[in-house]
Coordinates of C-alpha atoms and ligand atoms in Angstrom, one line a residue:
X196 CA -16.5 -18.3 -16.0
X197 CA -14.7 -18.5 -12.8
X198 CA -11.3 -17.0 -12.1
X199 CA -9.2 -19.2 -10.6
X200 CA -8.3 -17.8 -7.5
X201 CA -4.3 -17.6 -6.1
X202 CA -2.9 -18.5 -2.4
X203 CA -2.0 -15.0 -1.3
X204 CA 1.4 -15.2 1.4
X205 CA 1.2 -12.3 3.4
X206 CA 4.8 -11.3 4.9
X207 CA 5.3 -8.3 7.5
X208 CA 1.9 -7.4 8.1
X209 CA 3.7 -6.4 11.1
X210 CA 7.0 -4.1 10.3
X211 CA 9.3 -5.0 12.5
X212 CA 8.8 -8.8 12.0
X213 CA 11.3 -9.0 9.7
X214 CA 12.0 -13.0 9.1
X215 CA 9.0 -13.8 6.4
X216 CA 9.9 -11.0 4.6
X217 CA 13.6 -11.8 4.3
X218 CA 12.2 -14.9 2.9
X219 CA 9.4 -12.9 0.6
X220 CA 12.9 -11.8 -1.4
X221 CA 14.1 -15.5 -1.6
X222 CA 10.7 -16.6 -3.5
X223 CA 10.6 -13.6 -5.2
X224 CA 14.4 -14.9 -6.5
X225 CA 13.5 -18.6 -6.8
X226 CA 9.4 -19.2 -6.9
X227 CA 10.0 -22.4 -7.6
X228 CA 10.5 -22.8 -3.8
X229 CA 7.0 -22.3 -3.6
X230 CA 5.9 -24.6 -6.4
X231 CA 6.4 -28.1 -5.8
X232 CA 2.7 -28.3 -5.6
X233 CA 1.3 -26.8 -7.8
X234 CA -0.5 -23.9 -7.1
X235 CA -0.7 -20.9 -7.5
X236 CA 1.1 -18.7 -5.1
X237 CA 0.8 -14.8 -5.0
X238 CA 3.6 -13.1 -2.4
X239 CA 2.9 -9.8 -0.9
X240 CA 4.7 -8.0 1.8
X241 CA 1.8 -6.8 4.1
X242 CA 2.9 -2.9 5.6
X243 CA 5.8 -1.4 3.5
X244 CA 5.9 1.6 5.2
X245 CA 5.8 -0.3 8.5
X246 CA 8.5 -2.3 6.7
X247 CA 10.7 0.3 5.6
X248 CA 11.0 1.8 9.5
X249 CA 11.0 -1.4 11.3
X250 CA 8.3 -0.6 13.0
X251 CA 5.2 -2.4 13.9
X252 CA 2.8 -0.3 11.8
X253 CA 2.9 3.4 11.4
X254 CA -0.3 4.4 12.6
X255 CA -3.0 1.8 13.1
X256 CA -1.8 -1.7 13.8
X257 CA -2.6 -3.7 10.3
X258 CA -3.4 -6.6 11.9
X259 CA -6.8 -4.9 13.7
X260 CA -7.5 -2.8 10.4
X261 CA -9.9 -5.0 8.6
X262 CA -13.2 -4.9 10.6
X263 CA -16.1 -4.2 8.2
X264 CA -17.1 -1.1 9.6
X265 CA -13.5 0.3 9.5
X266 CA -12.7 -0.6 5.8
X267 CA -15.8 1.0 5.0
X268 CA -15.3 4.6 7.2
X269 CA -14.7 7.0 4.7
X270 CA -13.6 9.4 7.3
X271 CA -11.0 7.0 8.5
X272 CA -7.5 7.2 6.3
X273 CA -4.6 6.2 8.6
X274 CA -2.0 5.1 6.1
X275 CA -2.4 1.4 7.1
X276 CA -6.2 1.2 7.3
X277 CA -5.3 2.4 3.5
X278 CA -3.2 -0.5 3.0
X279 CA -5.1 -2.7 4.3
X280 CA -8.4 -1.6 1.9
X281 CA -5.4 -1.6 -1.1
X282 CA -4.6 -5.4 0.1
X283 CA -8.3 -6.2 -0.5
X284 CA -8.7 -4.4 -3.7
X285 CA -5.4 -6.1 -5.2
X286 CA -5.5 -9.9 -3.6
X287 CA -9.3 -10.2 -1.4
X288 CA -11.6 -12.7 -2.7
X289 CA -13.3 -10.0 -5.2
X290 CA -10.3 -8.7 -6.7
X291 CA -8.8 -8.4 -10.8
X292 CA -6.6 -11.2 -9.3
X293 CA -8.2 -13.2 -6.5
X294 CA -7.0 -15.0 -3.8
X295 CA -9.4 -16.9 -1.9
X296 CA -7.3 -18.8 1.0
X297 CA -4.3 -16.3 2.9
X298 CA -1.4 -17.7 4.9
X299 CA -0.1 -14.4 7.2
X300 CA 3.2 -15.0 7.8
X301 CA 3.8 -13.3 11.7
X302 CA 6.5 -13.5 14.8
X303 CA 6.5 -13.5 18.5
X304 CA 9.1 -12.5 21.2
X305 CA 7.4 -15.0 23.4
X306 CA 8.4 -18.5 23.8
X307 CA 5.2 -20.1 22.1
X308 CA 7.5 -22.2 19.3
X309 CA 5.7 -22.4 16.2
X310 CA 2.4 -22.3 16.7
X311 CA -0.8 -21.5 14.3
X312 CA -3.5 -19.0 15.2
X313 CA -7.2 -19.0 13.7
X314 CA -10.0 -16.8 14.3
X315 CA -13.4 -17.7 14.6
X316 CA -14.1 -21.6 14.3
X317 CA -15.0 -21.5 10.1
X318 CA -15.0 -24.8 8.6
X319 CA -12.2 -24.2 6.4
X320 CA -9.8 -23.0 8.4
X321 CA -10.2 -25.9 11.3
X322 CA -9.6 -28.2 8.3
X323 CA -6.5 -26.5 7.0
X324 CA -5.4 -26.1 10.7
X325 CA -6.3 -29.6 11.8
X326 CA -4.0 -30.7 8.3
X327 CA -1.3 -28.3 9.3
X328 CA -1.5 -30.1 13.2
X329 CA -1.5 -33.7 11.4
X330 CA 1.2 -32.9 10.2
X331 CA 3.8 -30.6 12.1
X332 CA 2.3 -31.4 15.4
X333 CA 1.9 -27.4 15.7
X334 CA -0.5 -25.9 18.4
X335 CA -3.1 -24.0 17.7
X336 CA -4.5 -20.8 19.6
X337 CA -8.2 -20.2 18.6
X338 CA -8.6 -16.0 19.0
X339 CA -12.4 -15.6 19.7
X340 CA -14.6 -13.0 20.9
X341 CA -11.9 -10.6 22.3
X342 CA -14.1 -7.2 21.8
X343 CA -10.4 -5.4 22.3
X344 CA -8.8 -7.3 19.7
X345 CA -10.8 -7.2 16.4
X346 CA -10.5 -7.0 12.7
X347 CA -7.6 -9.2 12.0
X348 CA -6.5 -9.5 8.2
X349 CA -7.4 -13.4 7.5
X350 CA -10.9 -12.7 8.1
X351 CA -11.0 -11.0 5.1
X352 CA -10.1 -13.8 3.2
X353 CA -12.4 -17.3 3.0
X354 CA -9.8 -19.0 4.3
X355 CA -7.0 -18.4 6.3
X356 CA -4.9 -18.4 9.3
X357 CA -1.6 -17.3 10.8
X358 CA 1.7 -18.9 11.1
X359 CA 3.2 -17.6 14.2
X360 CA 6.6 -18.3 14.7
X361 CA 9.3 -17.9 17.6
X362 CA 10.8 -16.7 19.8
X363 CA 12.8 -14.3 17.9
X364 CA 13.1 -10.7 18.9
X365 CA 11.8 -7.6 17.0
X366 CA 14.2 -6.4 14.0
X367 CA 16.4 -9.1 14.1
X368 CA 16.4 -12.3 11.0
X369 CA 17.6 -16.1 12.2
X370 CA 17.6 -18.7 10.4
X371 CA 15.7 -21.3 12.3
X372 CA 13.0 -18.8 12.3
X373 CA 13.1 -18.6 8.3
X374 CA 13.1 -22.1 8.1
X375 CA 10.4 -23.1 10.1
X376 CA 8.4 -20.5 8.6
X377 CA 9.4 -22.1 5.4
X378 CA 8.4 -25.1 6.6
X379 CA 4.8 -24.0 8.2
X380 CA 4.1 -22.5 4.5
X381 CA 5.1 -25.7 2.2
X382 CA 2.9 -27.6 4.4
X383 CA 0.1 -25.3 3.6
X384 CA 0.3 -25.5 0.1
X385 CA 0.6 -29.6 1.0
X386 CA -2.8 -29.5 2.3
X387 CA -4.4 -27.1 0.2
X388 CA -2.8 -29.3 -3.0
X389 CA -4.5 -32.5 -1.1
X390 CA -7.3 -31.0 -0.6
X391 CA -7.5 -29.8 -4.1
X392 CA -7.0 -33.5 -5.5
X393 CA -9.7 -34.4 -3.2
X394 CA -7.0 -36.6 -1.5
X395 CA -6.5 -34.7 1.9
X396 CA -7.0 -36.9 4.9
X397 CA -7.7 -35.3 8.1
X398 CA -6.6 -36.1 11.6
X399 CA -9.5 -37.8 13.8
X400 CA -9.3 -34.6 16.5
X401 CA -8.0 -31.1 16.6
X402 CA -6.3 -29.9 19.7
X403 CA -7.4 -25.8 20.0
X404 CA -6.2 -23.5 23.2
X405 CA -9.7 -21.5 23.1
X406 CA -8.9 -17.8 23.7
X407 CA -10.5 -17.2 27.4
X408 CA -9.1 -14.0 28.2
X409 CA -6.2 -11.6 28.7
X410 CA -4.4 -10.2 31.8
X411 CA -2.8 -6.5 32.4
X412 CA 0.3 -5.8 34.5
X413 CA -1.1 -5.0 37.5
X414 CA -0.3 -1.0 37.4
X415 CA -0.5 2.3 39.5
X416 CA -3.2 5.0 39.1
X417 CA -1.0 6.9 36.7
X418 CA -1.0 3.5 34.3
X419 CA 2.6 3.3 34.7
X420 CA 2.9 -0.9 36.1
X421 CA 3.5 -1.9 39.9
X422 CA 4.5 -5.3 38.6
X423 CA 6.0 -7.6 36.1
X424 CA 5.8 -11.0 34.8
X425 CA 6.5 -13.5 37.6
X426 CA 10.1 -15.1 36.5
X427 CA 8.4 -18.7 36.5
X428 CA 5.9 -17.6 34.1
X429 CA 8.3 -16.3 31.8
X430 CA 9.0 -18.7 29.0
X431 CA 6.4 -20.8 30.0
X432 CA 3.9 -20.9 27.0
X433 CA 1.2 -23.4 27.3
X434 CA 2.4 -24.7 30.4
X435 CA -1.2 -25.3 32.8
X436 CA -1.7 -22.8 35.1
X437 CA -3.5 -22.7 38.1
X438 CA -5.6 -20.6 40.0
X439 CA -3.2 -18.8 42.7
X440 CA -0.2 -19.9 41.2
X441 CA 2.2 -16.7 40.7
X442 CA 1.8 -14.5 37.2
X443 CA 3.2 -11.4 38.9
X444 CA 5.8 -10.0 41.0
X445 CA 5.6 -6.3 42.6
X446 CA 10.0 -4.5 42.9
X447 CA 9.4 -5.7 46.7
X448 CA 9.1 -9.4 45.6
X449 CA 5.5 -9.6 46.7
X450 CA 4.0 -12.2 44.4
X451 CA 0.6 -11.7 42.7
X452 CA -1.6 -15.2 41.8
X453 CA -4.2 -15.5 39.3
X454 CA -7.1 -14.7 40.0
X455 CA -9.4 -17.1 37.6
X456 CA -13.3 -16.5 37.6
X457 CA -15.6 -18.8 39.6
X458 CA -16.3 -21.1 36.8
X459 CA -12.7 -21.5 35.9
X460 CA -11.1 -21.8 39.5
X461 CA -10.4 -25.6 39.8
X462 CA -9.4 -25.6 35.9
X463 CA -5.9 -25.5 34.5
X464 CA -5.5 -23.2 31.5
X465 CA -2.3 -22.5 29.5
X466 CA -0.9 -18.9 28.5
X467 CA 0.3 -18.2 25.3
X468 CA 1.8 -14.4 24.2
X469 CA 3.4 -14.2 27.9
X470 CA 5.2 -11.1 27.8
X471 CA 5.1 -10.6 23.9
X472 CA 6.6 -7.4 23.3
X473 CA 4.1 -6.0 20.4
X474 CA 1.3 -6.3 23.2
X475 CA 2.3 -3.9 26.2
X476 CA 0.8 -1.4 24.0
X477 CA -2.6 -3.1 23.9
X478 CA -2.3 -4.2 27.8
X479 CA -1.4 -7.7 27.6
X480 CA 1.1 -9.2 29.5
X481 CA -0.3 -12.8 28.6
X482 CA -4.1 -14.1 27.3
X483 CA -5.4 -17.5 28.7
X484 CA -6.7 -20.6 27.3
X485 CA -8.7 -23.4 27.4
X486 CA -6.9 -26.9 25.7
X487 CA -9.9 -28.7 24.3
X488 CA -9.4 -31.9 22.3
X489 CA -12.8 -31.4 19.3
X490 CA -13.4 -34.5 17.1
X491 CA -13.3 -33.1 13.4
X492 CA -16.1 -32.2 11.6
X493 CA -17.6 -33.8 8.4
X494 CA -18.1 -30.2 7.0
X495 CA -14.8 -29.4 7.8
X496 CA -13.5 -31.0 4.9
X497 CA -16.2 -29.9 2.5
X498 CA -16.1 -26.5 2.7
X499 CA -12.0 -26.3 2.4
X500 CA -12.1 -29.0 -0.6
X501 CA -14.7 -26.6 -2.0
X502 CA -12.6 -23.6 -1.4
X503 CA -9.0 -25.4 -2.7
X504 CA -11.2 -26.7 -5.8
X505 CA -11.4 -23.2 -7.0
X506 CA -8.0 -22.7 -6.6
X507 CA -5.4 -22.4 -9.7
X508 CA -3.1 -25.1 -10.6
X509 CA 0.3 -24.2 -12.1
X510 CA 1.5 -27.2 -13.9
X511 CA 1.4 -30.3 -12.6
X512 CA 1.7 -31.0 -9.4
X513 CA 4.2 -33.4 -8.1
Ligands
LIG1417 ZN1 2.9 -10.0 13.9

């Protein structure tokens, strides 16, 4: 027989992102918060040792531990690449206690809002993002086929995505933070319920900011940077850029304009992460994107109807 399979809430995969898991204690106090519809919910707090320090991770960033080929590296033991094989083994699709769709509850320092942020273009997840964007209006950066940036935890998972929510800085708890992630999760569970009941109604289009790439500070031959964000740039999530307009500015006020490849020069594209603090590490001082308006799929439906079908109910739902 099947095992009905949970919805696993990932909070502080990142450390130092310290709203979700703030609210992880509250459902752990009063599930019921989480229950109104129905399913079953299982709530984990992502790095604990990341947690405990308020850092981001303490060796390996979690969030880029679970390509394939890393899990399976014997040779490779950083504490979190070990928590993040430990994640799979107690909540990934195959475990004693499965979970088959993950919500990763995550941050920013940049001025994105709340925002939701997929990987890959699988069915399931354009259908749970395009019910999430029919009904909270959120935007929605598609990450794809970043060769830097790789092996992100939902993937894992046969369905999932991030709730990204912000601005808040690192280390510190607000409330409207809490509650719109509050908000971004019972909305999940909303669609995943619908679709379990086979009652979920999709939106006729999904609006996706396609990952195009991602620009460095422009820096000196010791890697130390000769420039920072522009100030018009700064708080300007998904607001259309074009090419030449200013991204950087050098201590002498000499401005520095985008430079967009050929086949982009003309376009407009929109920024999202602009100066997010996790990401000087990984030299990015904002990625680009594409808006694109896609009509939804027929199998978009299907394959997250099949997914939430498997899913366990707890009680009735409401
Ligand atoms: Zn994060």
């Amino acid at each position: 027989m099947v095992k009905p399979a949970q919805v696993l809430v990932v909070a502080g995969t990142h450390g130092n992102e310290r709203n979700a898991p703030w609210l992880l204690e509250h459902w752990r106090r009063q599930p019921e918060a989480l229950q109104r519809h129905g399913l079953d919910v299982a709530l984990v707090l992502g790095n604990p040792a990341a947690h405990k320090v308020n850092q981001r991770y303490v060796e390996r960033d979690l969030n880029r531990c679970f390509a394939p080929e890393l899990l399976a590296d014997s040779s490779r033991n950083e504490a979190d690449l070990q928590r993040a094989r430990q994640l799979l083994a107690c909540h990934g699709p195959d475990a004693e206690a499965p979970s088959l769709v993950v919500l990763d509850l995550h941050s920013t320092t940049s001025a994105m809002g709340n925002s939701l942020v997929l990987y890959g273009r699988r069915p399931a997840d354009l259908a749970l993002a395009a019910g999430l964007q029919g009904e909270l209006g959120l935007p929605i950066y598609l990450h794809e086929a970043d060769a830097s940036q790789t092996g992100f935890l939902v993937e894992r998972w046969p369905c999932g995505l991030v709730i990204e929510v912000g601005p808040v800085p690192q280390g510190v708890i607000q409330a409207q933070i809490c509650r719109q992630s509050q908000l971004g999760v019972e909305a999940a569970l909303a669609v995943l319920a619908a679709a379990q009941r086979g009652r979920l109604r999709l939106p006729a289009e999904l609006v996706v900011h396609c990952h195009l790439g991602s620009l460095d500070l422009p820096r000196h031959p010791d890697g130390s940077p000769a420039a920072c964000l522009h100030p018009e740039l700064q708080h300007r999530d998904w607001r259309p850029l074009r090419s030449g307009d200013p991204v950087f500015i050098d201590p002498c006020g000499k401005e520095i304009g985008l430079a967009l490849p050929p086949d982009l020069v003309g376009e407009s594209v929109c920024p999202v992460f602009v100066n997010e603090a996790a990401y000087g590490e990984k030299g990015i001082a904002l990625s680009l994107t594409r808006r694109e308006c896609w009509p939804v799929g027929p199998d978009w439906l299907l394959a997250l109807t099949d997914i939430a079908s498997q899913l366990a109910q707890r009680g009735a739902p409401l």
